[in-house]
mmCIF file of C-alpha atoms and ligand atoms in Angstrom:
data_model
loop_
_atom_site.group_PDB
_atom_site.id
_atom_site.type_symbol
_atom_site.label_atom_id
_atom_site.label_comp_id
_atom_site.label_asym_id
_atom_site.label_seq_id
_atom_site.Cartn_x
_atom_site.Cartn_y
_atom_site.Cartn_z
ATOM 1 C CA MET A 28 -20.031 14.566 0.554
ATOM 2 C CA THR A 29 -18.170 16.464 -2.131
ATOM 3 C CA ARG A 30 -18.358 16.304 -5.776
ATOM 4 C CA LEU A 31 -14.798 15.499 -6.625
ATOM 5 C CA ALA A 32 -15.040 12.836 -4.278
ATOM 6 C CA ARG A 33 -17.033 10.616 -6.339
ATOM 7 C CA ARG A 34 -16.325 8.780 -9.177
ATOM 8 C CA PRO A 35 -18.118 8.459 -12.198
ATOM 9 C CA PRO A 36 -19.122 4.941 -13.139
ATOM 10 C CA VAL A 37 -17.180 4.603 -16.462
ATOM 11 C CA SER A 38 -13.265 6.175 -16.089
ATOM 12 C CA GLY A 39 -12.718 9.383 -17.332
ATOM 13 C CA LEU A 40 -12.502 11.673 -14.701
ATOM 14 C CA LEU A 41 -8.866 13.456 -14.509
ATOM 15 C CA VAL A 42 -8.774 14.925 -11.100
ATOM 16 C CA ALA A 43 -6.898 18.148 -11.062
ATOM 17 C CA VAL A 44 -4.701 17.012 -8.201
ATOM 18 C CA GLY A 45 -4.013 20.779 -6.745
ATOM 19 C CA LEU A 46 -0.929 19.187 -4.790
ATOM 20 C CA LEU A 47 0.526 22.422 -4.878
ATOM 21 C CA VAL A 48 4.360 21.962 -3.888
ATOM 22 C CA GLY A 49 5.944 25.059 -2.364
ATOM 23 C CA CYS A 50 6.109 27.265 -5.612
ATOM 24 C CA GLY A 51 2.590 26.736 -6.542
ATOM 25 C CA ALA A 52 3.431 24.403 -9.598
ATOM 26 C CA ARG A 53 0.522 22.389 -10.370
ATOM 27 C CA ALA A 54 1.153 18.422 -9.695
ATOM 28 C CA PRO A 55 -0.114 15.925 -12.262
ATOM 29 C CA ALA A 56 -3.653 14.401 -11.983
ATOM 30 C CA ILE A 57 -4.164 11.557 -9.620
ATOM 31 C CA ASP A 58 -6.187 8.990 -11.796
ATOM 32 C CA PRO A 59 -6.449 5.486 -11.306
ATOM 33 C CA GLY A 60 -8.065 5.030 -14.357
ATOM 34 C CA ALA A 61 -11.034 3.062 -15.793
ATOM 35 C CA TRP A 62 -12.039 0.278 -13.538
ATOM 36 C CA GLN A 63 -11.486 -2.951 -14.249
ATOM 37 C CA ALA A 64 -12.870 -4.786 -11.321
ATOM 38 C CA PRO A 65 -16.442 -6.424 -12.572
ATOM 39 C CA LEU A 66 -18.740 -5.972 -9.627
ATOM 40 C CA GLY A 67 -20.033 -2.709 -8.379
ATOM 41 C CA ARG A 68 -18.974 -0.084 -10.354
ATOM 42 C CA GLU A 69 -22.234 1.665 -9.979
ATOM 43 C CA HIS A 70 -21.946 1.339 -6.236
ATOM 44 C CA PRO A 71 -22.663 4.742 -4.695
ATOM 45 C CA LEU A 72 -19.635 4.380 -2.920
ATOM 46 C CA THR A 73 -17.307 3.684 -5.678
ATOM 47 C CA GLY A 74 -14.705 6.065 -6.010
ATOM 48 C CA ARG A 75 -15.010 7.787 -3.029
ATOM 49 C CA ILE A 76 -12.364 8.306 -0.267
ATOM 50 C CA TRP A 77 -13.033 8.235 3.270
ATOM 51 C CA ASP A 78 -11.027 9.189 6.071
ATOM 52 C CA VAL A 79 -11.361 7.223 8.991
ATOM 53 C CA ASN A 80 -9.958 9.581 11.492
ATOM 54 C CA ALA A 81 -11.716 12.869 10.384
ATOM 55 C CA ALA A 82 -15.021 10.965 9.330
ATOM 56 C CA ARG A 83 -15.659 12.547 6.427
ATOM 57 C CA PHE A 84 -15.286 11.970 2.576
ATOM 58 C CA VAL A 85 -12.319 13.738 1.109
ATOM 59 C CA THR A 86 -10.736 13.973 -2.609
ATOM 60 C CA PRO A 87 -7.860 12.510 -4.243
ATOM 61 C CA GLU A 88 -5.790 15.736 -4.386
ATOM 62 C CA ALA A 89 -6.332 16.130 -0.240
ATOM 63 C CA LEU A 90 -5.406 12.435 0.294
ATOM 64 C CA GLY A 91 -2.532 13.149 -1.417
ATOM 65 C CA ALA A 92 -1.522 16.132 0.221
ATOM 66 C CA ARG A 93 -1.662 14.264 3.618
ATOM 67 C CA LEU A 94 0.486 11.120 1.803
ATOM 68 C CA ALA A 95 3.188 13.554 0.934
ATOM 69 C CA GLY A 96 3.368 14.824 4.521
ATOM 70 C CA ALA A 97 3.954 11.392 6.164
ATOM 71 C CA ARG A 98 7.323 9.774 6.398
ATOM 72 C CA TYR A 99 6.076 6.115 5.978
ATOM 73 C CA VAL A 100 3.063 5.554 3.734
ATOM 74 C CA LEU A 101 1.626 2.314 3.500
ATOM 75 C CA LEU A 102 -0.622 1.437 0.799
ATOM 76 C CA GLY A 103 -2.883 -1.719 0.887
ATOM 77 C CA GLU A 104 -4.804 -4.005 -1.349
ATOM 78 C CA ARG A 105 -6.383 -7.278 -2.047
ATOM 79 C CA HIS A 106 -4.060 -9.011 -4.028
ATOM 80 C CA ASP A 107 -6.033 -9.996 -6.701
ATOM 81 C CA ASN A 108 -8.048 -6.855 -7.591
ATOM 82 C CA PRO A 109 -6.569 -4.482 -10.468
ATOM 83 C CA ASP A 110 -8.179 -1.378 -9.186
ATOM 84 C CA HIS A 111 -6.549 -1.930 -5.758
ATOM 85 C CA HIS A 112 -2.893 -1.794 -7.859
ATOM 86 C CA ARG A 113 -4.004 1.193 -9.986
ATOM 87 C CA VAL A 114 -4.636 3.204 -6.794
ATOM 88 C CA GLN A 115 -1.408 2.205 -5.665
ATOM 89 C CA ALA A 116 -0.080 3.254 -8.550
ATOM 90 C CA ALA A 117 -1.412 6.509 -8.953
ATOM 91 C CA LEU A 118 -0.954 7.527 -5.358
ATOM 92 C CA VAL A 119 2.814 6.578 -5.632
ATOM 93 C CA ARG A 120 3.186 8.815 -8.638
ATOM 94 C CA ALA A 121 1.328 11.417 -6.834
ATOM 95 C CA LEU A 122 3.844 11.454 -3.960
ATOM 96 C CA LEU A 123 6.697 11.537 -6.559
ATOM 97 C CA ALA A 124 5.003 14.560 -8.169
ATOM 98 C CA ALA A 125 4.896 16.137 -4.747
ATOM 99 C CA GLY A 126 8.681 15.816 -4.835
ATOM 100 C CA ARG A 127 9.023 12.926 -2.228
ATOM 101 C CA ARG A 128 12.182 10.744 -2.844
ATOM 102 C CA PRO A 129 10.917 7.700 -0.901
ATOM 103 C CA ALA A 130 12.167 4.202 -0.917
ATOM 104 C CA VAL A 131 9.380 1.631 -2.267
ATOM 105 C CA ALA A 132 9.034 -1.634 -0.555
ATOM 106 C CA PHE A 133 7.329 -4.476 -1.531
ATOM 107 C CA GLU A 134 5.469 -7.431 0.522
ATOM 108 C CA MET A 135 6.232 -9.756 -2.661
ATOM 109 C CA PHE A 136 9.640 -9.302 -2.701
ATOM 110 C CA SER A 137 11.592 -11.415 0.007
ATOM 111 C CA ALA A 138 14.899 -11.820 1.288
ATOM 112 C CA ASP A 139 15.161 -14.436 -1.272
ATOM 113 C CA ASP A 140 15.129 -11.869 -3.997
ATOM 114 C CA ALA A 141 17.281 -8.964 -2.937
ATOM 115 C CA GLY A 142 20.076 -10.371 -4.839
ATOM 116 C CA ALA A 143 18.242 -11.054 -8.022
ATOM 117 C CA ILE A 144 16.962 -7.362 -7.978
ATOM 118 C CA ALA A 145 20.041 -5.947 -7.232
ATOM 119 C CA ARG A 146 21.792 -7.656 -10.291
ATOM 120 C CA HIS A 147 18.864 -7.283 -12.717
ATOM 121 C CA LEU A 148 18.860 -3.200 -12.124
ATOM 122 C CA THR A 149 22.579 -2.892 -11.915
ATOM 123 C CA ALA A 150 22.263 -4.394 -15.308
ATOM 124 C CA ALA A 151 19.170 -2.800 -16.527
ATOM 125 C CA PRO A 152 18.313 0.044 -13.959
ATOM 126 C CA ARG A 153 15.168 1.407 -15.144
ATOM 127 C CA ASP A 154 13.870 -1.728 -16.637
ATOM 128 C CA ALA A 155 10.437 -2.737 -14.172
ATOM 129 C CA ALA A 156 8.925 -5.460 -16.901
ATOM 130 C CA GLY A 157 12.464 -7.307 -16.649
ATOM 131 C CA LEU A 158 11.790 -7.926 -12.790
ATOM 132 C CA ALA A 159 9.369 -10.424 -12.802
ATOM 133 C CA GLU A 160 11.610 -12.768 -14.819
ATOM 134 C CA ALA A 161 15.114 -11.841 -12.607
ATOM 135 C CA VAL A 162 12.835 -12.915 -9.606
ATOM 136 C CA GLY A 163 11.163 -16.047 -11.058
ATOM 137 C CA TRP A 164 7.772 -13.942 -10.572
ATOM 138 C CA SER A 165 5.518 -16.648 -12.564
ATOM 139 C CA ARG A 166 6.287 -19.570 -9.878
ATOM 140 C CA SER A 167 5.782 -17.158 -7.035
ATOM 141 C CA GLY A 168 2.127 -17.544 -6.467
ATOM 142 C CA TRP A 169 1.405 -13.930 -6.535
ATOM 143 C CA PRO A 170 -1.174 -12.322 -9.338
ATOM 144 C CA SER A 171 -0.087 -11.048 -12.437
ATOM 145 C CA TRP A 172 3.463 -8.675 -12.800
ATOM 146 C CA ALA A 173 1.365 -6.468 -14.697
ATOM 147 C CA PHE A 174 -0.788 -5.481 -11.693
ATOM 148 C CA TYR A 175 2.503 -4.209 -9.988
ATOM 149 C CA ARG A 176 4.651 -3.260 -12.631
ATOM 150 C CA PRO A 177 3.455 0.411 -13.129
ATOM 151 C CA ILE A 178 4.212 1.399 -9.131
ATOM 152 C CA ALA A 179 7.833 -0.839 -10.228
ATOM 153 C CA GLN A 180 8.180 1.524 -13.139
ATOM 154 C CA ALA A 181 7.322 5.032 -11.593
ATOM 155 C CA THR A 182 9.737 4.041 -8.760
ATOM 156 C CA LEU A 183 12.815 3.162 -11.031
ATOM 157 C CA ASP A 184 12.076 5.968 -13.321
ATOM 158 C CA ALA A 185 12.227 8.558 -10.321
ATOM 159 C CA GLY A 186 15.962 6.358 -9.756
ATOM 160 C CA LEU A 187 14.571 5.139 -6.367
ATOM 161 C CA PRO A 188 14.927 2.052 -4.801
ATOM 162 C CA ILE A 189 12.898 -1.020 -5.066
ATOM 163 C CA VAL A 190 12.873 -2.806 -1.622
ATOM 164 C CA ALA A 191 12.388 -6.720 -1.151
ATOM 165 C CA ALA A 192 10.893 -6.320 2.278
ATOM 166 C CA ASN A 193 9.300 -9.803 3.337
ATOM 167 C CA LEU A 194 10.633 -12.731 5.162
ATOM 168 C CA ALA A 195 12.098 -15.460 3.028
ATOM 169 C CA PRO A 196 8.932 -17.958 2.991
ATOM 170 C CA ARG A 197 10.841 -20.948 4.458
ATOM 171 C CA THR A 198 11.296 -18.580 7.338
ATOM 172 C CA ALA A 199 7.482 -17.935 7.744
ATOM 173 C CA ARG A 200 6.843 -21.708 7.231
ATOM 174 C CA ALA A 201 9.250 -22.832 9.915
ATOM 175 C CA LEU A 202 7.766 -19.920 12.468
ATOM 176 C CA ALA A 203 4.502 -21.193 11.389
ATOM 177 C CA ARG A 204 5.335 -24.521 12.268
ATOM 178 C CA GLY A 205 6.582 -23.518 15.962
ATOM 179 C CA ASP A 206 10.557 -23.227 15.312
ATOM 180 C CA ARG A 207 11.490 -19.846 16.937
ATOM 181 C CA SER A 208 15.070 -20.446 16.183
ATOM 182 C CA ALA A 209 14.015 -19.068 12.822
ATOM 183 C CA LEU A 210 13.176 -15.377 13.574
ATOM 184 C CA PRO A 211 16.232 -13.466 11.735
ATOM 185 C CA ASP A 212 18.709 -12.072 14.238
ATOM 186 C CA GLY A 213 17.312 -9.237 16.706
ATOM 187 C CA LEU A 214 14.269 -9.047 15.107
ATOM 188 C CA ALA A 215 11.959 -10.299 18.330
ATOM 189 C CA GLU A 216 14.114 -7.889 20.327
ATOM 190 C CA ARG A 217 13.821 -4.606 18.063
ATOM 191 C CA TYR A 218 10.232 -5.505 17.834
ATOM 192 C CA ALA A 219 8.937 -6.930 21.145
ATOM 193 C CA LEU A 220 7.754 -10.026 19.381
ATOM 194 C CA ASP A 221 8.234 -12.086 22.783
ATOM 195 C CA ARG A 222 5.407 -9.963 24.367
ATOM 196 C CA PRO A 223 1.644 -10.078 22.927
ATOM 197 C CA LEU A 224 0.305 -7.549 20.731
ATOM 198 C CA PRO A 225 -1.335 -4.941 23.120
ATOM 199 C CA ASP A 226 -4.892 -3.820 23.614
ATOM 200 C CA GLY A 227 -6.464 -7.402 22.725
ATOM 201 C CA GLY A 228 -4.639 -7.679 19.325
ATOM 202 C CA GLN A 229 -2.979 -10.749 19.752
ATOM 203 C CA ALA A 230 -6.167 -12.537 20.532
ATOM 204 C CA ALA A 231 -7.803 -10.731 17.738
ATOM 205 C CA LEU A 232 -4.952 -11.964 15.197
ATOM 206 C CA ALA A 233 -5.721 -15.530 16.335
ATOM 207 C CA ALA A 234 -9.147 -15.394 15.505
ATOM 208 C CA GLU A 235 -8.515 -13.724 12.160
ATOM 209 C CA ILE A 236 -6.107 -16.495 11.450
ATOM 210 C CA SER A 237 -8.536 -18.938 12.260
ATOM 211 C CA ALA A 238 -11.458 -17.845 10.684
ATOM 212 C CA SER A 239 -9.435 -16.548 7.291
ATOM 213 C CA HIS A 240 -8.532 -20.368 7.118
ATOM 214 C CA CYS A 241 -11.896 -21.347 7.626
ATOM 215 C CA GLY A 242 -11.191 -23.535 10.528
ATOM 216 C CA HIS A 243 -9.008 -25.871 8.960
ATOM 217 C CA ILE A 244 -6.006 -24.631 11.010
ATOM 218 C CA PRO A 245 -5.529 -27.152 14.280
ATOM 219 C CA GLY A 246 -5.374 -24.985 17.310
ATOM 220 C CA ASP A 247 -2.294 -26.166 18.332
ATOM 221 C CA ARG A 248 -0.686 -24.503 15.071
ATOM 222 C CA ILE A 249 -2.437 -21.067 15.608
ATOM 223 C CA ASP A 250 0.220 -19.545 18.142
ATOM 224 C CA GLY A 251 2.852 -20.711 15.664
ATOM 225 C CA MET A 252 0.964 -18.842 13.015
ATOM 226 C CA VAL A 253 0.483 -15.332 14.774
ATOM 227 C CA LEU A 254 4.404 -15.588 15.272
ATOM 228 C CA ALA A 255 4.862 -16.087 11.644
ATOM 229 C CA GLN A 256 2.148 -13.220 10.977
ATOM 230 C CA ARG A 257 3.803 -10.992 13.562
ATOM 231 C CA ALA A 258 7.368 -11.482 12.425
ATOM 232 C CA ARG A 259 6.076 -10.651 8.880
ATOM 233 C CA ASP A 260 5.088 -7.363 9.783
ATOM 234 C CA ALA A 261 7.823 -6.745 11.868
ATOM 235 C CA ALA A 262 10.070 -7.422 9.303
ATOM 236 C CA LEU A 263 8.190 -5.379 6.567
ATOM 237 C CA ALA A 264 8.339 -2.318 9.171
ATOM 238 C CA ASP A 265 12.210 -3.245 9.292
ATOM 239 C CA SER A 266 12.712 -3.092 5.646
ATOM 240 C CA MET A 267 10.800 0.370 5.571
ATOM 241 C CA VAL A 268 13.085 1.479 8.463
ATOM 242 C CA THR A 269 16.109 0.543 7.375
ATOM 243 C CA SER A 270 15.852 1.302 3.831
ATOM 244 C CA SER A 271 14.066 4.693 4.115
ATOM 245 C CA ARG A 272 15.879 7.463 2.720
ATOM 246 C CA ASP A 273 13.005 10.710 2.172
ATOM 247 C CA GLY A 274 10.985 7.776 4.284
ATOM 248 C CA ALA A 275 9.429 4.764 2.861
ATOM 249 C CA VAL A 276 6.515 3.624 0.593
ATOM 250 C CA LEU A 277 4.985 -0.396 1.494
ATOM 251 C CA ILE A 278 3.033 -2.061 -1.060
ATOM 252 C CA ALA A 279 1.305 -5.078 1.014
ATOM 253 C CA GLY A 280 -2.065 -6.629 1.555
ATOM 254 C CA ALA A 281 -4.632 -4.764 3.514
ATOM 255 C CA GLY A 282 -3.965 -7.157 6.340
ATOM 256 C CA HIS A 283 -0.594 -6.438 7.019
ATOM 257 C CA VAL A 284 -1.231 -2.445 6.719
ATOM 258 C CA ARG A 285 -3.820 -2.561 9.454
ATOM 259 C CA THR A 286 -3.432 0.653 12.139
ATOM 260 C CA ASP A 287 -3.993 -1.663 14.982
ATOM 261 C CA ARG A 288 -2.204 -4.836 15.036
ATOM 262 C CA GLY A 289 -0.058 -4.777 11.501
ATOM 263 C CA VAL A 290 2.914 -2.921 9.964
ATOM 264 C CA PRO A 291 2.313 0.511 11.932
ATOM 265 C CA VAL A 292 2.341 -0.890 15.090
ATOM 266 C CA TYR A 293 5.937 -2.372 14.801
ATOM 267 C CA LEU A 294 6.806 1.236 13.020
ATOM 268 C CA ARG A 295 5.731 3.174 15.809
ATOM 269 C CA ALA A 296 7.681 0.914 18.077
ATOM 270 C CA ARG A 297 11.196 1.837 15.942
ATOM 271 C CA GLU A 298 10.059 5.623 15.078
ATOM 272 C CA PRO A 299 7.353 7.213 17.680
ATOM 273 C CA ALA A 300 7.441 10.408 16.291
ATOM 274 C CA ALA A 301 7.362 9.627 12.650
ATOM 275 C CA GLY A 302 4.337 10.775 10.264
ATOM 276 C CA ILE A 303 2.799 6.958 9.241
ATOM 277 C CA ALA A 304 -0.408 7.289 6.787
ATOM 278 C CA VAL A 305 -2.355 4.151 5.856
ATOM 279 C CA LEU A 306 -4.511 3.802 2.957
ATOM 280 C CA ALA A 307 -6.297 0.892 1.897
ATOM 281 C CA PRO A 308 -8.530 0.028 -1.042
ATOM 282 C CA LEU A 309 -11.593 -1.164 0.049
ATOM 283 C CA GLU A 310 -14.248 -3.436 -2.241
ATOM 284 C CA VAL A 311 -17.852 -2.418 -1.906
ATOM 285 C CA ARG A 312 -20.510 -4.710 -1.094
ATOM 286 C CA ASP A 313 -24.068 -4.688 -2.242
ATOM 287 C CA GLY A 314 -26.610 -2.777 0.331
ATOM 288 C CA TRP A 315 -23.612 -1.926 2.321
ATOM 289 C CA THR A 316 -23.920 2.311 1.022
ATOM 290 C CA ARG A 317 -22.296 3.903 4.374
ATOM 291 C CA PRO A 318 -18.613 3.650 5.442
ATOM 292 C CA ALA A 319 -20.418 2.462 9.081
ATOM 293 C CA ASP A 320 -21.032 -0.654 7.354
ATOM 294 C CA TYR A 321 -17.978 -1.748 6.355
ATOM 295 C CA ALA A 322 -16.757 -0.478 10.252
ATOM 296 C CA GLU A 323 -19.054 -2.635 11.730
ATOM 297 C CA ALA A 324 -17.952 -5.665 9.578
ATOM 298 C CA SER A 325 -14.340 -4.607 10.928
ATOM 299 C CA GLY A 326 -15.280 -4.892 14.546
ATOM 300 C CA ALA A 327 -16.255 -1.079 15.022
ATOM 301 C CA ARG A 328 -13.812 1.144 13.430
ATOM 302 C CA LEU A 329 -11.840 0.644 10.350
ATOM 303 C CA PRO A 330 -8.274 -0.414 10.824
ATOM 304 C CA TYR A 331 -6.720 2.410 8.095
ATOM 305 C CA ASP A 332 -6.266 5.857 7.981
ATOM 306 C CA TRP A 333 -8.023 6.477 4.604
ATOM 307 C CA VAL A 334 -9.908 3.862 2.235
ATOM 308 C CA TRP A 335 -11.024 4.091 -1.185
ATOM 309 C CA PHE A 336 -14.039 2.269 -2.382
ATOM 310 C CA THR A 337 -13.463 0.363 -5.553
ATOM 311 C CA PRO A 338 -15.327 -2.295 -7.142
ATOM 312 C CA ARG A 339 -15.073 -5.770 -6.408
ATOM 313 C CA MET A 340 -13.610 -9.128 -8.156
ATOM 314 C CA ASP A 341 -15.915 -11.513 -7.136
ATOM 315 C CA ASP A 342 -18.897 -12.919 -4.738
ATOM 316 C CA ALA A 343 -17.135 -15.982 -4.118
ATOM 317 C CA ASP A 344 -17.280 -17.830 -0.831
ATOM 318 C CA PRO A 345 -14.223 -17.491 0.514
ATOM 319 C CA CYS A 346 -14.022 -20.907 2.313
ATOM 320 C CA ALA A 347 -14.596 -22.976 -0.717
ATOM 321 C CA ARG A 348 -10.847 -23.005 -1.937
ATOM 322 C CA PHE A 349 -10.531 -24.591 1.868
ATOM 323 C CA ARG A 350 -13.038 -27.365 1.030
ATOM 324 C CA ARG A 351 -10.703 -28.368 -1.662
ATOM 325 C CA LEU A 352 -7.655 -28.500 0.283
ATOM 326 C CA ALA A 353 -6.498 -31.326 2.833
ATOM 327 C CA PRO A 354 -6.392 -29.701 6.577
ATOM 328 C CA LEU A 355 -3.118 -28.061 7.202
ATOM 329 C CA THR A 356 -1.366 -30.062 9.551
ATOM 330 C CA GLY A 357 1.978 -29.729 11.441
HETATM 331 C C1 HEM B 401 -8.199 -16.773 1.319
HETATM 332 C C2 HEM B 401 -7.438 -16.427 2.163
HETATM 333 C C3 HEM B 401 -6.209 -17.513 2.613
HETATM 334 C C4 HEM B 401 -5.912 -18.832 2.210
HETATM 335 C C5 HEM B 401 -6.573 -19.651 0.827
HETATM 336 C C6 HEM B 401 -4.907 -19.139 2.951
HETATM 337 C C7 HEM B 401 -3.936 -20.212 2.859
HETATM 338 C C8 HEM B 401 -3.098 -20.424 3.327
HETATM 339 C C9 HEM B 401 -2.251 -21.793 3.161
HETATM 340 C C10 HEM B 401 -2.525 -23.004 2.461
HETATM 341 C C11 HEM B 401 -1.066 -21.572 3.956
HETATM 342 C C12 HEM B 401 -0.090 -22.803 4.186
HETATM 343 C C13 HEM B 401 0.089 -23.393 5.296
HETATM 344 C C14 HEM B 401 0.488 -24.578 5.625
HETATM 345 O O1 HEM B 401 2.173 -24.494 5.108
HETATM 346 O O2 HEM B 401 0.622 -25.572 6.119
HETATM 347 C C15 HEM B 401 -1.369 -20.339 4.641
HETATM 348 C C16 HEM B 401 -0.214 -19.945 5.882
HETATM 349 C C17 HEM B 401 -0.632 -19.029 6.210
HETATM 350 N N1 HEM B 401 -1.570 -17.998 6.369
HETATM 351 FE FE1 HEM B 401 -2.885 -18.206 5.073
HETATM 352 N N2 HEM B 401 -4.371 -18.366 3.939
HETATM 353 C C18 HEM B 401 -5.401 -17.285 3.645
HETATM 354 C C19 HEM B 401 -5.313 -15.967 4.566
HETATM 355 C C20 HEM B 401 -4.596 -15.614 5.344
HETATM 356 C C21 HEM B 401 -4.765 -14.340 6.317
HETATM 357 C C22 HEM B 401 -5.960 -13.626 5.774
HETATM 358 C C23 HEM B 401 -3.796 -14.537 7.394
HETATM 359 C C24 HEM B 401 -3.388 -13.083 8.317
HETATM 360 C C25 HEM B 401 -4.090 -12.812 8.851
HETATM 361 C C26 HEM B 401 -2.787 -15.387 6.802
HETATM 362 C C27 HEM B 401 -1.799 -15.913 7.544
HETATM 363 C C28 HEM B 401 -0.910 -16.903 6.928
HETATM 364 C C29 HEM B 401 0.377 -17.666 8.031
HETATM 365 C C30 HEM B 401 0.590 -16.545 9.166
HETATM 366 C C31 HEM B 401 0.658 -18.560 7.514
HETATM 367 C C32 HEM B 401 2.048 -19.294 8.013
HETATM 368 C C33 HEM B 401 3.164 -18.846 7.194
HETATM 369 C C34 HEM B 401 3.435 -18.817 6.091
HETATM 370 O O3 HEM B 401 3.112 -19.819 5.144
HETATM 371 O O4 HEM B 401 3.371 -17.702 5.403
HETATM 372 N N3 HEM B 401 -3.634 -16.224 5.747
HETATM 373 N N4 HEM B 401 -2.209 -19.616 4.402
#
């Protein structure tokens, strides 16, 4: 346990990054800023970063240095937790300060948005705020653009591309309903989508989808939902590979960046030798004071390279909203 890895309850701590880049110049601090999520700010793990592979806490500067050394950097999130986006923005800024020039791909932008993004950025190359209107963000169902705007602004300020990485929603819906012909050309072949995920991943993903929809998905729809999820992950990987310049960063939900069955699986299939680094912010839970508590809840091992513990948004029952929905049918 290092002092620097520990975050004070209220913001204020600027961690001197110490990302010494070649010539010894000191890069700016990595600082997500004051916590915004309401619960767990005083939790003993809040603000600490756990290196899953090394099984120890690390400092933000140690994490930043490792991310800067990877070709592909995946930054997860719980979509509605503002602290997760602040962590992502701080890490993107640290990568840029370390001299990296990656493309930055967003799950939240789909193939349908690519044209509008290109048109907007041709007219206003540094205008991250205006991207929301350009793509009709307020109708998209994603949380406030204010969460994502600092990440996009840092990307544009550095003159780097924003990549619309996701499948079009109608494609995902068609796949979820069993229409394999909706698969984009060549995606299944490039990412072996005709074969089950290895190491029990296929069954684990099916179980996760069933559980996360609280039993509302009829059994005969699960295979389609699994294919939709896998095609999404393959498309996100494909976007990173094809847009890669000095590598690529992905901003996506924590499920998509899982090292065991998410985007990293498909990146490894395309580029086995490429360095891949995955960080997921993780909400603290009352009484869970050791990283092992979170690992046990995920099966046995946390499916990321690092987790950055943050306050949590709420203690709501995730299944409550499904009780208000009609059963999901084909
Ligand atoms: C609170 C959590 C969640 C809610 C409220 C939710 C809700 C929904 C709803 C309402 C649909 C549309 C179903 C239809 O078209 O009939 C859907 C589709 C889908 N969900 Fe979820 N879901 C949640 C979590 C997840 C998770 C964790 C996964 C993956 C592990 C997932 C994967 C999918 C997939 C693959 C589809 C079909 C394709 C698509 O439309 O994107 N969902 N979800």
